[in-house]
mmCIF file of C-alpha atoms and ligand atoms in Angstrom:
data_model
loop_
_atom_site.group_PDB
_atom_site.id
_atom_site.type_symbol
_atom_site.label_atom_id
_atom_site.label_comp_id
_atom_site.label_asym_id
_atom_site.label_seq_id
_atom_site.Cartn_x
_atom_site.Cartn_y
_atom_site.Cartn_z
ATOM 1 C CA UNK A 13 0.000 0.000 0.000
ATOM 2 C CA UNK A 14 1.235 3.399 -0.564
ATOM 3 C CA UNK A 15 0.402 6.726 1.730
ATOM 4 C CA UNK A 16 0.383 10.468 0.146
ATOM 5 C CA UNK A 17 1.354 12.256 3.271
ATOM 6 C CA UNK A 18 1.008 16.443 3.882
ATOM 7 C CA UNK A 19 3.887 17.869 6.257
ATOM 8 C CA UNK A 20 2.369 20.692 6.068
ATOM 9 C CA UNK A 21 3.829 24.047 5.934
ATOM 10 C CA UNK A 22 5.814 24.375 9.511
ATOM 11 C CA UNK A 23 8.302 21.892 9.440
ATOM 12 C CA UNK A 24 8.214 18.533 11.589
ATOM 13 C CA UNK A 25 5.604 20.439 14.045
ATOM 14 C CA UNK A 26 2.671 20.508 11.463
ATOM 15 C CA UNK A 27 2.358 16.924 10.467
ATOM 16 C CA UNK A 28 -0.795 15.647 10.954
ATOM 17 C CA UNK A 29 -1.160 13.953 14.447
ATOM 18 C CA UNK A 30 -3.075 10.270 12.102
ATOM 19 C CA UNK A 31 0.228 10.583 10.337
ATOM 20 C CA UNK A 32 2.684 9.895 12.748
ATOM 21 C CA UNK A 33 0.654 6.345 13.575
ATOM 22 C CA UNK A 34 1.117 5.467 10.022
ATOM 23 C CA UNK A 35 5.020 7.014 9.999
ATOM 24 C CA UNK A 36 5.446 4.566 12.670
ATOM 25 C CA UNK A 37 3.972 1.399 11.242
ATOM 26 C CA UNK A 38 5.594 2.027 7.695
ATOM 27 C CA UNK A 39 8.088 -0.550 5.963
ATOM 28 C CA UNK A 40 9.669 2.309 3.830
ATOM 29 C CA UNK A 41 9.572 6.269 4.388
ATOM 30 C CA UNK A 42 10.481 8.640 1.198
ATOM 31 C CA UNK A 43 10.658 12.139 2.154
ATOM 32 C CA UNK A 44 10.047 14.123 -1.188
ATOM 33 C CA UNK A 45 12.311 17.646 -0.852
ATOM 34 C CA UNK A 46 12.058 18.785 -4.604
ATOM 35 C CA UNK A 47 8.734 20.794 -4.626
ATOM 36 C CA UNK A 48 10.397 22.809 -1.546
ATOM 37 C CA UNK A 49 13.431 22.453 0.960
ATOM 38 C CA UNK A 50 12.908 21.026 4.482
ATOM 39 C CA UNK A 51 15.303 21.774 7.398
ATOM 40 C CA UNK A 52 18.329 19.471 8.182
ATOM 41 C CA UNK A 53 16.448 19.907 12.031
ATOM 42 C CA UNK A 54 13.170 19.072 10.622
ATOM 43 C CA UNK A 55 14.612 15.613 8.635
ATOM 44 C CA UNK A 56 16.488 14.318 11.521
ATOM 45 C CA UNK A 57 13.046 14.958 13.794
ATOM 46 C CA UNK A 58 10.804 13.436 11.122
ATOM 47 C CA UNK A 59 13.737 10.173 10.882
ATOM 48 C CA UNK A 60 13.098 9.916 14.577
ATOM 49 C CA UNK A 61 9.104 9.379 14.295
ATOM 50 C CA UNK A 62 9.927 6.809 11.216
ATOM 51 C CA UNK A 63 10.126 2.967 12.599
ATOM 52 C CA UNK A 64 10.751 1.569 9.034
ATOM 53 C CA UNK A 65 13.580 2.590 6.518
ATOM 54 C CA UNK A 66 14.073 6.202 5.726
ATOM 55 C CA UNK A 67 14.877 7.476 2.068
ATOM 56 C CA UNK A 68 15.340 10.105 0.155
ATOM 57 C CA UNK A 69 12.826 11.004 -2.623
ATOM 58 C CA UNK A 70 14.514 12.539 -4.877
ATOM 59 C CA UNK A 71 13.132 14.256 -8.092
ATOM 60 C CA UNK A 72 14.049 11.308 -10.543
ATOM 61 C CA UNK A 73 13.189 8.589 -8.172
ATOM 62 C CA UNK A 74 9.577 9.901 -7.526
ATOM 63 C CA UNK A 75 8.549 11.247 -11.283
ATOM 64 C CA UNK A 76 9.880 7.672 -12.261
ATOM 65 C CA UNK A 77 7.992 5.865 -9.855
ATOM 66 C CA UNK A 78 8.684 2.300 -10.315
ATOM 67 C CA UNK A 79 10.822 1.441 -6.941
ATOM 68 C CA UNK A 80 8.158 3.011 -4.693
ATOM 69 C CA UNK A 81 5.461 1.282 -6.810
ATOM 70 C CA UNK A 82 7.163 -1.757 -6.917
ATOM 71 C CA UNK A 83 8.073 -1.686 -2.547
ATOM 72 C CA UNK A 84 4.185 -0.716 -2.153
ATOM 73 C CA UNK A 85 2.761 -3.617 -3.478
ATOM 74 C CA UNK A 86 4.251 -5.832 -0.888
ATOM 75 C CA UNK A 87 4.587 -3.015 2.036
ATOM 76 C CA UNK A 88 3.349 -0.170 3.915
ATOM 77 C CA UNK A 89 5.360 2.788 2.069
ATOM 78 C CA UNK A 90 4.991 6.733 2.488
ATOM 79 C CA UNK A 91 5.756 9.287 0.551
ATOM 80 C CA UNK A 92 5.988 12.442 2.731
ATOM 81 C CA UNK A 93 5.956 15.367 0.719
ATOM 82 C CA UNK A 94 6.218 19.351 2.042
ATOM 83 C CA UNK A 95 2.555 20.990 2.178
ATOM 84 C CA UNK A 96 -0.356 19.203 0.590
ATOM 85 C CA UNK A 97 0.533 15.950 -1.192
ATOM 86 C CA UNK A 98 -1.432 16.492 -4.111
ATOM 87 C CA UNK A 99 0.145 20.353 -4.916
ATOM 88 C CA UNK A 100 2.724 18.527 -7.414
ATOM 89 C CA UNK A 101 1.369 16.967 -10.257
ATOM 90 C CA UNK A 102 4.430 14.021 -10.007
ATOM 91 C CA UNK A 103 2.457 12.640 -6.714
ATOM 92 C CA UNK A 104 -0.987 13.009 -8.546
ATOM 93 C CA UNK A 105 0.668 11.046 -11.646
ATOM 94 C CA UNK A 106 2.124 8.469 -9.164
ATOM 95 C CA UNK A 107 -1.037 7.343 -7.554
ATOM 96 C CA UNK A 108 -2.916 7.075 -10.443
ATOM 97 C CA UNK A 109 -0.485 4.267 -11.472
ATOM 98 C CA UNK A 110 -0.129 3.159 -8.412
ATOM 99 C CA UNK A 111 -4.094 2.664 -8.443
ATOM 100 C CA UNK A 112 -4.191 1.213 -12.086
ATOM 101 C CA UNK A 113 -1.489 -1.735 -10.885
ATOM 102 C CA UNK A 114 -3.814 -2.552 -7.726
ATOM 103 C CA UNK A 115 -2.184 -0.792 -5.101
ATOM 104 C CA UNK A 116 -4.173 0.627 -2.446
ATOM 105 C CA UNK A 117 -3.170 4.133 -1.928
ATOM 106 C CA UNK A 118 -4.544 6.524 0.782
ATOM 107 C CA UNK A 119 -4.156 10.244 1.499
ATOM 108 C CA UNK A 120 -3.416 12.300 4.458
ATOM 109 C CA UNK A 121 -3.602 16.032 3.306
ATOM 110 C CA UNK A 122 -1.971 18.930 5.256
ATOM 111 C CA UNK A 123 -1.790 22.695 4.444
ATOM 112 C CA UNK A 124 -0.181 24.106 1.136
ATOM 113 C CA UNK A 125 1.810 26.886 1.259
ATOM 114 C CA UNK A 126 0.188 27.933 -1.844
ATOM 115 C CA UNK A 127 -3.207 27.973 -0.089
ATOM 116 C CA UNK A 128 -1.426 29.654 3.106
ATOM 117 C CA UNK A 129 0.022 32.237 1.537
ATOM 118 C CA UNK A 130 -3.043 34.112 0.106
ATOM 119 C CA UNK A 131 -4.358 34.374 3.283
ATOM 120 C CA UNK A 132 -1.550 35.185 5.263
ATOM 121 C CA UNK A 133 -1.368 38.169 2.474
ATOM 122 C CA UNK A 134 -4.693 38.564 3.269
ATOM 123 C CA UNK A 135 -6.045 38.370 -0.257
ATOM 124 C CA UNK A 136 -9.092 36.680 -1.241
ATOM 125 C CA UNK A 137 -8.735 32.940 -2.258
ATOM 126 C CA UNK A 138 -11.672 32.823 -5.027
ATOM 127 C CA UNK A 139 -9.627 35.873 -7.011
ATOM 128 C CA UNK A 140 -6.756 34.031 -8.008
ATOM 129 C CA UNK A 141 -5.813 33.272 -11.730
ATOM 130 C CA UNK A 142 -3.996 30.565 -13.168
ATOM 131 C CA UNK A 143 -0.660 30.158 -11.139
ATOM 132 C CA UNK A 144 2.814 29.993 -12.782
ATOM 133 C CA UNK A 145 6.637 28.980 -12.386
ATOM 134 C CA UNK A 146 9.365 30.891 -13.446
ATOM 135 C CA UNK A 147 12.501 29.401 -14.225
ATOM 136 C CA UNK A 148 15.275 31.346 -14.573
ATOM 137 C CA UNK A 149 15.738 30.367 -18.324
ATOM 138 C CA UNK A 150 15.055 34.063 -19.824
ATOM 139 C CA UNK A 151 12.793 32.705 -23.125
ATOM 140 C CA UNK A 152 11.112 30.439 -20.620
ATOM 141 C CA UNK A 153 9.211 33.891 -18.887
ATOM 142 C CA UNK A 154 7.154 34.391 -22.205
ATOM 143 C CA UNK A 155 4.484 31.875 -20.532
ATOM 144 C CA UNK A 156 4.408 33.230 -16.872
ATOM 145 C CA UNK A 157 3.737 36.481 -18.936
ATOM 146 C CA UNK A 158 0.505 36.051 -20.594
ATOM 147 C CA UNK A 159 -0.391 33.975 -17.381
ATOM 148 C CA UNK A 160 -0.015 37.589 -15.922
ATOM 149 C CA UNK A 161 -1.448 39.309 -18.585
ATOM 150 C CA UNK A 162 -4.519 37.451 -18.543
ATOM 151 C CA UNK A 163 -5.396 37.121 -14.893
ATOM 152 C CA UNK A 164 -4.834 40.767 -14.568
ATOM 153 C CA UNK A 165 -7.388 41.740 -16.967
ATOM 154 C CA UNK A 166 -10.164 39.521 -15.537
ATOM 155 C CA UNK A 167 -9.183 41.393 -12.175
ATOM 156 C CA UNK A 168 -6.874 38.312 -10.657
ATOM 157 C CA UNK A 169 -4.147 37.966 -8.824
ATOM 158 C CA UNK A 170 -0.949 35.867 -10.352
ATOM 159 C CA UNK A 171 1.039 33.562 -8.182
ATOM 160 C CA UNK A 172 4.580 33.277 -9.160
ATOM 161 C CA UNK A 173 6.498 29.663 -7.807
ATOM 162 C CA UNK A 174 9.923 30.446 -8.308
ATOM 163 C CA UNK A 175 12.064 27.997 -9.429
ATOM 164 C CA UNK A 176 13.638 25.029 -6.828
ATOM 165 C CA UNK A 177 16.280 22.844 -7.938
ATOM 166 C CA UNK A 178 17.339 20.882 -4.988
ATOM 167 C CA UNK A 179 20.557 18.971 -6.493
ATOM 168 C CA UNK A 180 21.975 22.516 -7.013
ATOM 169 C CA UNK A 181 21.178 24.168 -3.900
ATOM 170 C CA UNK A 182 19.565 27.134 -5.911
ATOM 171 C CA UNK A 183 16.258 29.011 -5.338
ATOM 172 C CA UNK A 184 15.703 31.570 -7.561
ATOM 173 C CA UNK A 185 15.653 35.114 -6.114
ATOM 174 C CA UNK A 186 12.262 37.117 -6.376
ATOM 175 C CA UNK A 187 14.510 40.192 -7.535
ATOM 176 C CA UNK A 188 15.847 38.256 -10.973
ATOM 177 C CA UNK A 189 12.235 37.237 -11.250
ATOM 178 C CA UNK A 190 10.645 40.271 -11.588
ATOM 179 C CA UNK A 191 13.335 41.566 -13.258
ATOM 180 C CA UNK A 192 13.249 39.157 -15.908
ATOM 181 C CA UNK A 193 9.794 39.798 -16.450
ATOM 182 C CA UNK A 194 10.209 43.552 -17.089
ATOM 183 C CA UNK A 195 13.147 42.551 -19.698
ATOM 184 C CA UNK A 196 9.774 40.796 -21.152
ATOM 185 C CA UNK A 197 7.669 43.306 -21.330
ATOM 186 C CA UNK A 198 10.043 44.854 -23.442
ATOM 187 C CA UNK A 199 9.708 41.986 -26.080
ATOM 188 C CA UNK A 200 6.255 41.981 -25.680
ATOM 189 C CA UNK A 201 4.572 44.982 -25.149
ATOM 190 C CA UNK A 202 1.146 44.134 -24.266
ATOM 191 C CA UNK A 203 1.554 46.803 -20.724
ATOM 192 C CA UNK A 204 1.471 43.664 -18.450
ATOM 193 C CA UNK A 205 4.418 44.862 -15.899
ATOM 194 C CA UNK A 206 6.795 47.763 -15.657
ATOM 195 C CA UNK A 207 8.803 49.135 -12.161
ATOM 196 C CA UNK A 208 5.656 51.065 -11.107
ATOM 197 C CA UNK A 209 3.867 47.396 -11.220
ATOM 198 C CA UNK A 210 2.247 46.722 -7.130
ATOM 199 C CA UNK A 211 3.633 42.614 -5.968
ATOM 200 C CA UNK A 212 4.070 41.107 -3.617
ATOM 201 C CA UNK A 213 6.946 38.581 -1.791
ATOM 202 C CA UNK A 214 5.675 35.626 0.522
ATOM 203 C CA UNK A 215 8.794 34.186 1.849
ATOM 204 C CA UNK A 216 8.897 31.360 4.518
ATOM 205 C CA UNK A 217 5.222 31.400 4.986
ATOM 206 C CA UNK A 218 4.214 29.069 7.991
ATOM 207 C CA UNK A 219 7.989 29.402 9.364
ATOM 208 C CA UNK A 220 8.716 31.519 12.222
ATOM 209 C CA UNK A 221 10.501 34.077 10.148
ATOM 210 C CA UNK A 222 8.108 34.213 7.665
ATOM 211 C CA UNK A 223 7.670 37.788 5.311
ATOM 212 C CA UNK A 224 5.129 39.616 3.784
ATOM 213 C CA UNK A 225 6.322 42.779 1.723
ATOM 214 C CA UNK A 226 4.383 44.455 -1.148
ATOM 215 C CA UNK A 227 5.097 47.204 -3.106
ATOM 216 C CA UNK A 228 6.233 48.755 -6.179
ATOM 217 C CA UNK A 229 8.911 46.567 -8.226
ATOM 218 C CA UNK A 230 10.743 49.596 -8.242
ATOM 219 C CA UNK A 231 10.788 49.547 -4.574
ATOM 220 C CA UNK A 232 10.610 45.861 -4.146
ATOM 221 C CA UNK A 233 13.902 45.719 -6.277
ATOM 222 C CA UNK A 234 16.173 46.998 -3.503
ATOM 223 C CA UNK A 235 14.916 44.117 -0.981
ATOM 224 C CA UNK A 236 16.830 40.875 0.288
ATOM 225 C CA UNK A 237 14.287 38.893 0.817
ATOM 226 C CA UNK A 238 16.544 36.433 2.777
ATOM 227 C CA UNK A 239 16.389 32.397 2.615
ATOM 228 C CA UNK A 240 13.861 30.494 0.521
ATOM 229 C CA UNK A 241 11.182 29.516 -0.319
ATOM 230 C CA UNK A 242 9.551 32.721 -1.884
ATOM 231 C CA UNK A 243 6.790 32.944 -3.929
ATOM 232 C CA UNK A 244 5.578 36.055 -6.066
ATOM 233 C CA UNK A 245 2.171 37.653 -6.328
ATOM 234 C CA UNK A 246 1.172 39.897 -8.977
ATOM 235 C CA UNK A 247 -2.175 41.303 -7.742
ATOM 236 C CA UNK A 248 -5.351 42.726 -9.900
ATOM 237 C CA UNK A 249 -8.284 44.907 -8.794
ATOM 238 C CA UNK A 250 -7.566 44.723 -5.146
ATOM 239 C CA UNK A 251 -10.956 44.770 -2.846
ATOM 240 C CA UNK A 252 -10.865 47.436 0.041
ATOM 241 C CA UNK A 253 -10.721 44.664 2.161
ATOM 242 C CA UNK A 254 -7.506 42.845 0.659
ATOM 243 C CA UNK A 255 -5.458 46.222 0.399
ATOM 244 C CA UNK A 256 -6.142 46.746 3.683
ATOM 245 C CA UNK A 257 -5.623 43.053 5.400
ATOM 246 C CA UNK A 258 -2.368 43.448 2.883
ATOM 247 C CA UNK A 259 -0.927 46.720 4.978
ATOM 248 C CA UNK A 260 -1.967 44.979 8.319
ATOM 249 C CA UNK A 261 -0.625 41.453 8.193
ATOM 250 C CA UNK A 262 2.941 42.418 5.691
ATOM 251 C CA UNK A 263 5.043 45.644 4.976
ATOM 252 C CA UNK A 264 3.876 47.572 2.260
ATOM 253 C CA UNK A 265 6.642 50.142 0.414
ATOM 254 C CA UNK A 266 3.932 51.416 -1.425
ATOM 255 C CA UNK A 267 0.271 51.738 -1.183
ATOM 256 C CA UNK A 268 -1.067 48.578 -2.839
ATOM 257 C CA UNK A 269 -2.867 49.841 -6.084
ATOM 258 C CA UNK A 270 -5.192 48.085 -9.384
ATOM 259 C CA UNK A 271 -2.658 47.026 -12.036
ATOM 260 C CA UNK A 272 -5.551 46.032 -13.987
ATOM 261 C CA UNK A 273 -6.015 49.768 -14.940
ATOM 262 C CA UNK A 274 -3.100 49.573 -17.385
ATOM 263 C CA UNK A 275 -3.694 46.267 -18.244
ATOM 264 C CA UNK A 276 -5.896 46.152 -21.721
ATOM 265 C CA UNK A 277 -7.137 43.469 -23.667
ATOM 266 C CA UNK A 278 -5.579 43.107 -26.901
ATOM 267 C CA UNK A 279 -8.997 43.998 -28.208
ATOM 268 C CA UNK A 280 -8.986 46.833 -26.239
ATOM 269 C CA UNK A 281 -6.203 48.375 -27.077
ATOM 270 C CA UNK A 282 -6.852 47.421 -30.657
ATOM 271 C CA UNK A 283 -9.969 49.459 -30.804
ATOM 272 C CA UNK A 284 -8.466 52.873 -29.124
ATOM 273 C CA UNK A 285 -6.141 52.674 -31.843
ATOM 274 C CA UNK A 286 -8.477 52.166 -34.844
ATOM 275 C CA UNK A 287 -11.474 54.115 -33.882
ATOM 276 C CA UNK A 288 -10.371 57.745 -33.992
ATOM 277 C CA UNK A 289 -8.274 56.419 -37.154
ATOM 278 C CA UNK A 290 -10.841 55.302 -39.164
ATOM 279 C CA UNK A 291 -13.423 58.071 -38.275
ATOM 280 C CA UNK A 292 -10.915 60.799 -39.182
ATOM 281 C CA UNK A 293 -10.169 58.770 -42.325
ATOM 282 C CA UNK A 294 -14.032 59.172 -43.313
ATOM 283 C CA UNK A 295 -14.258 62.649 -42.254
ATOM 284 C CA UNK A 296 -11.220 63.547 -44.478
ATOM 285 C CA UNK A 297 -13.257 61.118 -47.669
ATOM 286 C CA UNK A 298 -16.595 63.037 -47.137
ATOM 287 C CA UNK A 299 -15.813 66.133 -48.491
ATOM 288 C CA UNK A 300 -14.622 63.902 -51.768
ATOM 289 C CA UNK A 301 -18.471 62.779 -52.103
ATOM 290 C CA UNK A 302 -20.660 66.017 -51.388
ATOM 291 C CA UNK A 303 -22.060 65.722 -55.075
ATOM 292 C CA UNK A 304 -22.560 62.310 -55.157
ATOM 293 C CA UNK A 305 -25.654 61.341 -53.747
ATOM 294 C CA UNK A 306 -25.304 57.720 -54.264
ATOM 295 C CA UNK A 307 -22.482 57.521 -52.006
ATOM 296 C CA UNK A 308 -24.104 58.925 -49.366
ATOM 297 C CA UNK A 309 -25.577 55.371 -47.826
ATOM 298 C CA UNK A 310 -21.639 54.132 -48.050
ATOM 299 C CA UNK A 311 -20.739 57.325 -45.770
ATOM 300 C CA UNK A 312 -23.888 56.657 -43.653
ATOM 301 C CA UNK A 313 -22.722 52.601 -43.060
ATOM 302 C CA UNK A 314 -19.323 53.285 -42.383
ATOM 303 C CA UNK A 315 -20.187 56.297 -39.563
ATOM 304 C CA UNK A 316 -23.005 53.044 -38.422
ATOM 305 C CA UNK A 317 -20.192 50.156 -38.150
ATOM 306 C CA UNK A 318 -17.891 52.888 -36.432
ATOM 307 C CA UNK A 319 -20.891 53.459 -33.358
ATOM 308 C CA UNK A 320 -21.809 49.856 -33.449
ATOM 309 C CA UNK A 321 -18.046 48.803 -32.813
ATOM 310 C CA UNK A 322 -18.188 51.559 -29.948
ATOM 311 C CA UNK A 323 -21.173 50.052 -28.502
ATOM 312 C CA UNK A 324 -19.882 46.288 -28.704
ATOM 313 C CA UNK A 325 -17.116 47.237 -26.706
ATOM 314 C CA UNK A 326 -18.621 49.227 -24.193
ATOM 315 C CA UNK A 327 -21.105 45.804 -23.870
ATOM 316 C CA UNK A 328 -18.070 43.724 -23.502
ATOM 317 C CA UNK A 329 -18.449 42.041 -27.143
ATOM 318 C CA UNK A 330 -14.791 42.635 -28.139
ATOM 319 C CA UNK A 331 -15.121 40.323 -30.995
ATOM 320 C CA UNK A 332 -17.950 41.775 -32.577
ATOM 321 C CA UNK A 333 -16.455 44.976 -31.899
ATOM 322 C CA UNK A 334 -13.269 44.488 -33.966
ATOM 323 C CA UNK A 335 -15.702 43.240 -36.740
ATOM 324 C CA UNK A 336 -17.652 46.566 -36.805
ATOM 325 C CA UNK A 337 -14.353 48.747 -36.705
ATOM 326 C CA UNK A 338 -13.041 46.308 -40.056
ATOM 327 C CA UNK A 339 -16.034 46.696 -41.701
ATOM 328 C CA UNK A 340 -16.250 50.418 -41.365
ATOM 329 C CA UNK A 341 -12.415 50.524 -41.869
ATOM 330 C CA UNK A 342 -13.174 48.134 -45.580
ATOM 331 C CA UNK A 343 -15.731 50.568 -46.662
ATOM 332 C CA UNK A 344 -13.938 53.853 -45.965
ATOM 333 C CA UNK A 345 -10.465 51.961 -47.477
ATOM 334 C CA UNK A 346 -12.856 51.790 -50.813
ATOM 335 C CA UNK A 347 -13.688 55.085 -51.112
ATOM 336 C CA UNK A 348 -10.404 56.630 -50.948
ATOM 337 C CA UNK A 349 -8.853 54.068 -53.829
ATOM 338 C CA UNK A 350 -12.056 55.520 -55.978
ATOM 339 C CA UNK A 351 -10.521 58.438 -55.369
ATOM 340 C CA UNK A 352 -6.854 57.699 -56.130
ATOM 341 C CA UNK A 353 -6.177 58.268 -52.276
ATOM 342 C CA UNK A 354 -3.903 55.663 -50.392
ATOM 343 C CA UNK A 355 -6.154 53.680 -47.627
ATOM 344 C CA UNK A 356 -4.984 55.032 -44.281
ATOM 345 C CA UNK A 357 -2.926 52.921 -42.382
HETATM 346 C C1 SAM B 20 5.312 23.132 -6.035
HETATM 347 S S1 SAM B 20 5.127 24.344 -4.837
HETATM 348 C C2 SAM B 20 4.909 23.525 -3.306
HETATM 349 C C3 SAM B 20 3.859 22.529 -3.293
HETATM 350 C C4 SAM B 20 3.664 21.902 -1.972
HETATM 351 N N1 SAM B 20 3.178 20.560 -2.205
HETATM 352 C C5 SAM B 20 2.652 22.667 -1.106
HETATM 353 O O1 SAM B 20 1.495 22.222 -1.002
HETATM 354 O O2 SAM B 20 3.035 23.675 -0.519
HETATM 355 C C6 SAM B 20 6.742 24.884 -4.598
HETATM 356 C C7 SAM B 20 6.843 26.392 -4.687
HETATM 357 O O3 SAM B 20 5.979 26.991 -3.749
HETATM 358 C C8 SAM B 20 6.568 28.142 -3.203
HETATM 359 N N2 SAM B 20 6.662 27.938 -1.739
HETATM 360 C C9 SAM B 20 6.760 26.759 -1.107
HETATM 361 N N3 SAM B 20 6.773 26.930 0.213
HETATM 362 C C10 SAM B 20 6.676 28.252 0.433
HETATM 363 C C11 SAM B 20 6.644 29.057 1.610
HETATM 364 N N4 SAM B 20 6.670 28.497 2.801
HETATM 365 N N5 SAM B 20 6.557 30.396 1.470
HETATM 366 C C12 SAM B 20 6.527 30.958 0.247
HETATM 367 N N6 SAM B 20 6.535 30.250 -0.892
HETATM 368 C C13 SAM B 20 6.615 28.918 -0.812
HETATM 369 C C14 SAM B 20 7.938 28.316 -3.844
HETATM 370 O O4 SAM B 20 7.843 29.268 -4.889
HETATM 371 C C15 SAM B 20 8.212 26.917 -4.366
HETATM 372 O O5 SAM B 20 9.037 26.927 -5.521
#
């Protein structure tokens, strides 16, 4: 049989009192460290409440699987992992297989620092977006940028993991994160994060030195935010309430703002380009048609699709919208080549 077992987020003091019977009674203990470290103090405590053998679970030997699976059919094996068991996909992978070669598997959850930390920030659980890890590969932050980008205009906060690599001791720092992503703004451009961005840095949550400090990047920037683990979190609209939980339970450099204002859809900012163009375009055409009576109901379309497409968006029907603009944009486009004019760009 094989046990998923939570430490939790405190060290050897927040495992679940019905896992220490089963600790006890195992044939083999892995401790997992690769999702997060754990304390030399913490191991050698945890080794002492272990009857059985106790292993190390490292990366390759968990995501491959097959000596655990192949002890657990024949004994009682754990696999203790830091926070909630299931906050890796490698352990959900593993019990499925586990499951689908007739081993009995059983769970013992504990708290996840990723479901700590929002609350210890005092921000609201149900308003966070997709969450993403940044590695400190540069081309590899294209991803956790559009994760930002689109979480922050719905309104929701981003959590950032930051990259653990336990065989080389290194935990990327929250300063080359967000630094990283401002060198890909620069690429991109879609006004996701700059230095006047508002984040945050959870470091250590659940440990007795945790940190909670929020703030402008440009502000954050000049922090040292101390041992791991740290996470990042890029916040949207901000209710009342979270800004000001935010100021009471961490330090805030700056007074936490909306980054969601600057944040526009690509539709968005697609139409406050292309309406004023293509209604100055037809008001510069017009004149070009006075005498021409049976051009009027061209005029009369285009100046329609141009309101429609500024309705649409105000409605929230982006789509829709950009259709209206490109129709009104097509029909003013053919009345200037009639003319001999080039079609605005
Ligand atoms: C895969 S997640 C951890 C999943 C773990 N099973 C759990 O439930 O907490 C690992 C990442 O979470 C973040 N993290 C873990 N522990 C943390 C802590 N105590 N405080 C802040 N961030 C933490 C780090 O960014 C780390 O790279």
């Amino acid at each position: 049989m094989l046990w998923f077992v939570g430490l939790g987020i405190s060290g050897s003091k927040s495992i679940p009192v019905e896992a220490l019977e089963v600790l006890s009674k195992a044939d083999i203990v892995y401790l997992e460290q690769f999702t997060s470290p754990i304390g030399k103090s913490d191991m050698l405590k945890i080794k002492k409440m272990t009857k059985g053998e106790f292993k190390q679970g490292k990366r390759w030997l968990v995501e491959d699987g097959n000596e655990i699976l192949k002890y657990a059919k024949t004994k009682r094996v754990v696999l203790l992992s830091y926070g909630d068991p299931y906050i890796a996909t490698t352990h959900i992978e593993l019990r499925t297989r586990a499951i689908q070669e007739k081993i009995k598997t059983y769970s013992i959850h504990a708290s996840s620092s990723l479901t700590s930390m929002i609350g210890e920030c005092g921000l609201h659980f149900y308003k966070v977006g997709r969450i993403a890890t940044i590695m400190s590969e540069m081309k590899s932050l294209t991803t956790p940028y559009y994760v930002i980008y689109k979480n922050t205009i719905e309104g929701n906060h981003t959590v950032l993991l930051l990259e653990y690599n336990q065989d080389k001791d290194f935990f990327m720092d929250p300063k080359d994160a967000l630094m990283g992503l401002i060198e890909t703004e620069k690429g991109q451009k879609r006004n996701v994060i700059d230095l006047t961005t508002h984040a945050i840095v959870a470091s250590r949550i659940g440990f007795k030195d945790q940190s909670i400090i929020s703030g402008k990047i440009s502000s954050l920037k000049k922090i040292d935010f101390g041992k791991p683990p740290h996470t990042i979190i890029i916040t949207g609209r901000l209710h009342f309430t979270e800004s000001d939980a935010l100021k009471i339970l961490g330090k805030c450099l700056d007074e936490p703002h909306d980054n969601s204002e600057k944040t526009k859809k690509i539709s968005i900012q697609m139409m406050k380009k292309y309406v004023p163009m293509v209604r100055e375009a037809l008001e510069e055409i017009t004149p070009y048609y006075k005498d021409q009576k049976e051009f009027k109901v061209i005029l009369e379309n285009a100046e329609l699709y141009i309101q429609d497409a500024e309705k649409f968006l105000e409605d929230g029907q982006d789509e829709v919208a950009i259709l209206s603009i490109g129709y009104a944009d097509g029909l003013v486009d053919a009345l200037r080549l009639a003319k001999g004019l080039e079609p605005k760009m």
